[in-house]
């Protein structure tokens, strides 16, 4: 089941889901299963060390959403909320106990675990591996990082007052995986559910 003893997982869930409306998208029901649970279940096929990063006020709802999950998860809360995903990545990576970690956002319920195997393979010996799609957008919230290197890079970027994930990435020696390397990886893997409309659309596909 586990790809390697040196790969952990971090699920980012500390955002405010403003585009989603009142509810927290992390625990939103998608065809009978909370989104975060879908993400954790998929991650669990490549690692048995999973850390969920969120705000303190989300902990109870996230624990409920993950109750009975096969994978055991630890929750690491943000010391200061609302510092952006870079701060969340830092907290998650500082908590995980493995050399590398697959980082994924809680709103990517179709994440393909095979992508993490590919990214981990490319990341070994370096500080990480990130997919760059044709539009040049780096998929930084579905990537593999060397935990200590990326946590330090996040801390430095935050100290510099730069909250962009790319600001941290630029400090690392990372492998770029391009679209041509993604043969066999689900085309839905990077789909993120940010709005109620996207949730309904995903639900209708799952129920087909
Ligand atoms: N820890 C932490 N995680 C965050 C923060 N902001 C965003 N994230 C996480 O980063 C991932 C990607 O962020 P977004 O898709 O923008 O999520 P969001 O900020 O909750 O949503 P919007 O408010 O609609 O932009 C999600 O998994 C969020 O939970 C933050 O301030 N702290």
PDB file of C-alpha atoms in Angstrom, residues 65-206:
ATOM      1  CA  UNK A  65     -15.701  14.111   8.499  1.00  0.00           C
ATOM      2  CA  UNK A  66     -12.727  11.761   8.901  1.00  0.00           C
ATOM      3  CA  UNK A  67     -14.269   9.517  11.581  1.00  0.00           C
ATOM      4  CA  UNK A  68     -13.869   5.860  10.673  1.00  0.00           C
ATOM      5  CA  UNK A  69     -11.308   6.540   7.946  1.00  0.00           C
ATOM      6  CA  UNK A  70      -8.913   3.675   7.459  1.00  0.00           C
ATOM      7  CA  UNK A  71      -5.983   6.048   7.332  1.00  0.00           C
ATOM      8  CA  UNK A  72      -4.903   7.530  10.622  1.00  0.00           C
ATOM      9  CA  UNK A  73      -4.557  11.285  10.396  1.00  0.00           C
ATOM     10  CA  UNK A  74      -3.089  13.933  12.632  1.00  0.00           C
ATOM     11  CA  UNK A  75      -4.356  17.491  12.673  1.00  0.00           C
ATOM     12  CA  UNK A  76      -1.937  20.429  12.770  1.00  0.00           C
ATOM     13  CA  UNK A  77      -3.602  23.780  13.306  1.00  0.00           C
ATOM     14  CA  UNK A  78      -2.381  27.165  12.145  1.00  0.00           C
ATOM     15  CA  UNK A  79      -0.876  29.157  15.044  1.00  0.00           C
ATOM     16  CA  UNK A  80      -2.219  32.278  13.338  1.00  0.00           C
ATOM     17  CA  UNK A  81      -5.187  31.811  10.988  1.00  0.00           C
ATOM     18  CA  UNK A  82      -5.599  33.378   7.563  1.00  0.00           C
ATOM     19  CA  UNK A  83      -1.911  33.584   6.648  1.00  0.00           C
ATOM     20  CA  UNK A  84      -2.574  31.943   3.293  1.00  0.00           C
ATOM     21  CA  UNK A  85      -1.809  28.508   1.874  1.00  0.00           C
ATOM     22  CA  UNK A  86       1.961  29.059   2.160  1.00  0.00           C
ATOM     23  CA  UNK A  87       1.636  29.209   5.940  1.00  0.00           C
ATOM     24  CA  UNK A  88      -0.530  26.086   5.840  1.00  0.00           C
ATOM     25  CA  UNK A  89       2.051  24.197   3.797  1.00  0.00           C
ATOM     26  CA  UNK A  90       4.692  25.229   6.324  1.00  0.00           C
ATOM     27  CA  UNK A  91       2.689  23.973   9.310  1.00  0.00           C
ATOM     28  CA  UNK A  92       1.842  20.695   7.582  1.00  0.00           C
ATOM     29  CA  UNK A  93       5.425  20.043   6.490  1.00  0.00           C
ATOM     30  CA  UNK A  94       6.832  20.919   9.906  1.00  0.00           C
ATOM     31  CA  UNK A  95       4.491  18.342  11.426  1.00  0.00           C
ATOM     32  CA  UNK A  96       4.882  15.428   9.037  1.00  0.00           C
ATOM     33  CA  UNK A  97       7.470  12.851  10.069  1.00  0.00           C
ATOM     34  CA  UNK A  98       8.750  11.790   6.654  1.00  0.00           C
ATOM     35  CA  UNK A  99      11.552  13.092   4.449  1.00  0.00           C
ATOM     36  CA  UNK A 100       9.160  13.903   1.591  1.00  0.00           C
ATOM     37  CA  UNK A 101       5.476  14.784   1.611  1.00  0.00           C
ATOM     38  CA  UNK A 102       2.724  14.780  -0.961  1.00  0.00           C
ATOM     39  CA  UNK A 103       0.861  18.048  -0.445  1.00  0.00           C
ATOM     40  CA  UNK A 104      -2.724  18.350  -1.656  1.00  0.00           C
ATOM     41  CA  UNK A 105      -5.551  20.814  -1.152  1.00  0.00           C
ATOM     42  CA  UNK A 106      -8.739  19.585   0.499  1.00  0.00           C
ATOM     43  CA  UNK A 107     -10.798  20.801  -2.457  1.00  0.00           C
ATOM     44  CA  UNK A 108      -9.225  18.400  -4.972  1.00  0.00           C
ATOM     45  CA  UNK A 109     -11.392  15.307  -4.448  1.00  0.00           C
ATOM     46  CA  UNK A 110     -10.338  13.640  -7.709  1.00  0.00           C
ATOM     47  CA  UNK A 111      -6.619  13.673  -6.958  1.00  0.00           C
ATOM     48  CA  UNK A 112      -4.957  10.704  -8.642  1.00  0.00           C
ATOM     49  CA  UNK A 113      -2.609   8.883  -6.224  1.00  0.00           C
ATOM     50  CA  UNK A 114      -0.554   7.690  -9.198  1.00  0.00           C
ATOM     51  CA  UNK A 115       0.523  11.296  -9.693  1.00  0.00           C
ATOM     52  CA  UNK A 116       2.192  11.249  -6.292  1.00  0.00           C
ATOM     53  CA  UNK A 117       4.130   8.125  -7.205  1.00  0.00           C
ATOM     54  CA  UNK A 118       5.381   9.929 -10.308  1.00  0.00           C
ATOM     55  CA  UNK A 119       6.177  13.135  -8.419  1.00  0.00           C
ATOM     56  CA  UNK A 120       7.932  11.277  -5.638  1.00  0.00           C
ATOM     57  CA  UNK A 121      10.039   9.448  -8.183  1.00  0.00           C
ATOM     58  CA  UNK A 122      11.093  12.767  -9.766  1.00  0.00           C
ATOM     59  CA  UNK A 123      11.583  14.480  -6.402  1.00  0.00           C
ATOM     60  CA  UNK A 124      14.022  11.962  -4.950  1.00  0.00           C
ATOM     61  CA  UNK A 125      17.453  13.474  -4.434  1.00  0.00           C
ATOM     62  CA  UNK A 126      16.017  16.952  -4.917  1.00  0.00           C
ATOM     63  CA  UNK A 127      13.759  19.314  -2.938  1.00  0.00           C
ATOM     64  CA  UNK A 128      10.543  18.455  -4.706  1.00  0.00           C
ATOM     65  CA  UNK A 129       8.648  17.912  -7.930  1.00  0.00           C
ATOM     66  CA  UNK A 130       5.866  20.097  -9.288  1.00  0.00           C
ATOM     67  CA  UNK A 131       3.694  19.805 -12.377  1.00  0.00           C
ATOM     68  CA  UNK A 132       3.729  22.714 -14.793  1.00  0.00           C
ATOM     69  CA  UNK A 133       0.824  22.630 -17.217  1.00  0.00           C
ATOM     70  CA  UNK A 134       0.955  24.163 -20.679  1.00  0.00           C
ATOM     71  CA  UNK A 135      -0.440  27.436 -19.447  1.00  0.00           C
ATOM     72  CA  UNK A 136       2.711  27.625 -17.288  1.00  0.00           C
ATOM     73  CA  UNK A 137       0.739  27.378 -14.078  1.00  0.00           C
ATOM     74  CA  UNK A 138       2.597  25.385 -11.411  1.00  0.00           C
ATOM     75  CA  UNK A 139       0.388  22.946  -9.538  1.00  0.00           C
ATOM     76  CA  UNK A 140       1.864  23.782  -6.156  1.00  0.00           C
ATOM     77  CA  UNK A 141      -1.054  22.466  -4.111  1.00  0.00           C
ATOM     78  CA  UNK A 142      -0.729  19.002  -5.606  1.00  0.00           C
ATOM     79  CA  UNK A 143       2.987  18.420  -5.431  1.00  0.00           C
ATOM     80  CA  UNK A 144       5.726  16.525  -3.592  1.00  0.00           C
ATOM     81  CA  UNK A 145       8.218  18.440  -1.469  1.00  0.00           C
ATOM     82  CA  UNK A 146      11.172  17.553   0.701  1.00  0.00           C
ATOM     83  CA  UNK A 147       9.512  18.417   3.987  1.00  0.00           C
ATOM     84  CA  UNK A 148      12.292  20.308   5.755  1.00  0.00           C
ATOM     85  CA  UNK A 149      13.500  22.200   2.666  1.00  0.00           C
ATOM     86  CA  UNK A 150      10.044  23.427   1.691  1.00  0.00           C
ATOM     87  CA  UNK A 151       9.049  24.224   5.290  1.00  0.00           C
ATOM     88  CA  UNK A 152      12.196  26.375   5.609  1.00  0.00           C
ATOM     89  CA  UNK A 153      11.544  28.019   2.234  1.00  0.00           C
ATOM     90  CA  UNK A 154       7.965  28.827   3.294  1.00  0.00           C
ATOM     91  CA  UNK A 155       9.228  30.341   6.555  1.00  0.00           C
ATOM     92  CA  UNK A 156      11.775  32.488   4.690  1.00  0.00           C
ATOM     93  CA  UNK A 157       9.218  33.701   2.145  1.00  0.00           C
ATOM     94  CA  UNK A 158       6.778  34.567   4.924  1.00  0.00           C
ATOM     95  CA  UNK A 159       9.495  36.416   6.811  1.00  0.00           C
ATOM     96  CA  UNK A 160      10.161  38.389   3.625  1.00  0.00           C
ATOM     97  CA  UNK A 161       6.466  39.287   3.559  1.00  0.00           C
ATOM     98  CA  UNK A 162       5.948  37.281   0.362  1.00  0.00           C
ATOM     99  CA  UNK A 163       2.985  34.922   0.729  1.00  0.00           C
ATOM    100  CA  UNK A 164       3.207  33.397  -2.754  1.00  0.00           C
ATOM    101  CA  UNK A 165       3.840  29.664  -2.865  1.00  0.00           C
ATOM    102  CA  UNK A 166       6.081  30.370  -5.857  1.00  0.00           C
ATOM    103  CA  UNK A 167       8.267  32.572  -3.666  1.00  0.00           C
ATOM    104  CA  UNK A 168       9.084  29.498  -1.592  1.00  0.00           C
ATOM    105  CA  UNK A 169       9.395  27.233  -4.605  1.00  0.00           C
ATOM    106  CA  UNK A 170      11.978  29.539  -6.168  1.00  0.00           C
ATOM    107  CA  UNK A 171      14.298  28.812  -3.236  1.00  0.00           C
ATOM    108  CA  UNK A 172      14.281  25.075  -3.969  1.00  0.00           C
ATOM    109  CA  UNK A 173      15.958  22.704  -6.362  1.00  0.00           C
ATOM    110  CA  UNK A 174      12.828  21.097  -7.775  1.00  0.00           C
ATOM    111  CA  UNK A 175      11.952  18.933 -10.755  1.00  0.00           C
ATOM    112  CA  UNK A 176       9.344  20.158 -13.206  1.00  0.00           C
ATOM    113  CA  UNK A 177       6.939  17.575 -14.562  1.00  0.00           C
ATOM    114  CA  UNK A 178       5.198  18.703 -17.721  1.00  0.00           C
ATOM    115  CA  UNK A 179       1.964  17.719 -19.360  1.00  0.00           C
ATOM    116  CA  UNK A 180       3.659  15.172 -21.640  1.00  0.00           C
ATOM    117  CA  UNK A 181       4.757  13.204 -18.562  1.00  0.00           C
ATOM    118  CA  UNK A 182       1.207  12.861 -17.294  1.00  0.00           C
ATOM    119  CA  UNK A 183       0.155   9.992 -19.519  1.00  0.00           C
ATOM    120  CA  UNK A 184      -1.974   7.618 -17.495  1.00  0.00           C
ATOM    121  CA  UNK A 185      -2.781  10.240 -14.835  1.00  0.00           C
ATOM    122  CA  UNK A 186      -6.446  11.164 -14.493  1.00  0.00           C
ATOM    123  CA  UNK A 187      -7.345  14.386 -16.287  1.00  0.00           C
ATOM    124  CA  UNK A 188      -9.511  15.288 -13.291  1.00  0.00           C
ATOM    125  CA  UNK A 189      -6.656  15.231 -10.819  1.00  0.00           C
ATOM    126  CA  UNK A 190      -6.172  19.031 -10.676  1.00  0.00           C
ATOM    127  CA  UNK A 191      -9.874  19.879 -10.613  1.00  0.00           C
ATOM    128  CA  UNK A 192     -10.586  22.006  -7.564  1.00  0.00           C
ATOM    129  CA  UNK A 193     -14.077  22.519  -6.212  1.00  0.00           C
ATOM    130  CA  UNK A 194     -14.216  26.182  -5.244  1.00  0.00           C
ATOM    131  CA  UNK A 195     -17.900  27.010  -5.685  1.00  0.00           C
ATOM    132  CA  UNK A 196     -21.294  25.449  -5.027  1.00  0.00           C
ATOM    133  CA  UNK A 197     -21.787  25.286  -8.776  1.00  0.00           C
ATOM    134  CA  UNK A 198     -18.565  23.262  -9.201  1.00  0.00           C
ATOM    135  CA  UNK A 199     -19.725  20.952  -6.399  1.00  0.00           C
ATOM    136  CA  UNK A 200     -23.066  20.324  -8.123  1.00  0.00           C
ATOM    137  CA  UNK A 201     -21.339  19.729 -11.444  1.00  0.00           C
ATOM    138  CA  UNK A 202     -18.945  17.200  -9.872  1.00  0.00           C
ATOM    139  CA  UNK A 203     -21.835  15.537  -8.070  1.00  0.00           C
ATOM    140  CA  UNK A 204     -23.807  15.109 -11.273  1.00  0.00           C
ATOM    141  CA  UNK A 205     -20.796  13.429 -12.910  1.00  0.00           C
ATOM    142  CA  UNK A 206     -20.333  11.057  -9.969  1.00  0.00           C
TER     143      UNK A 206
END
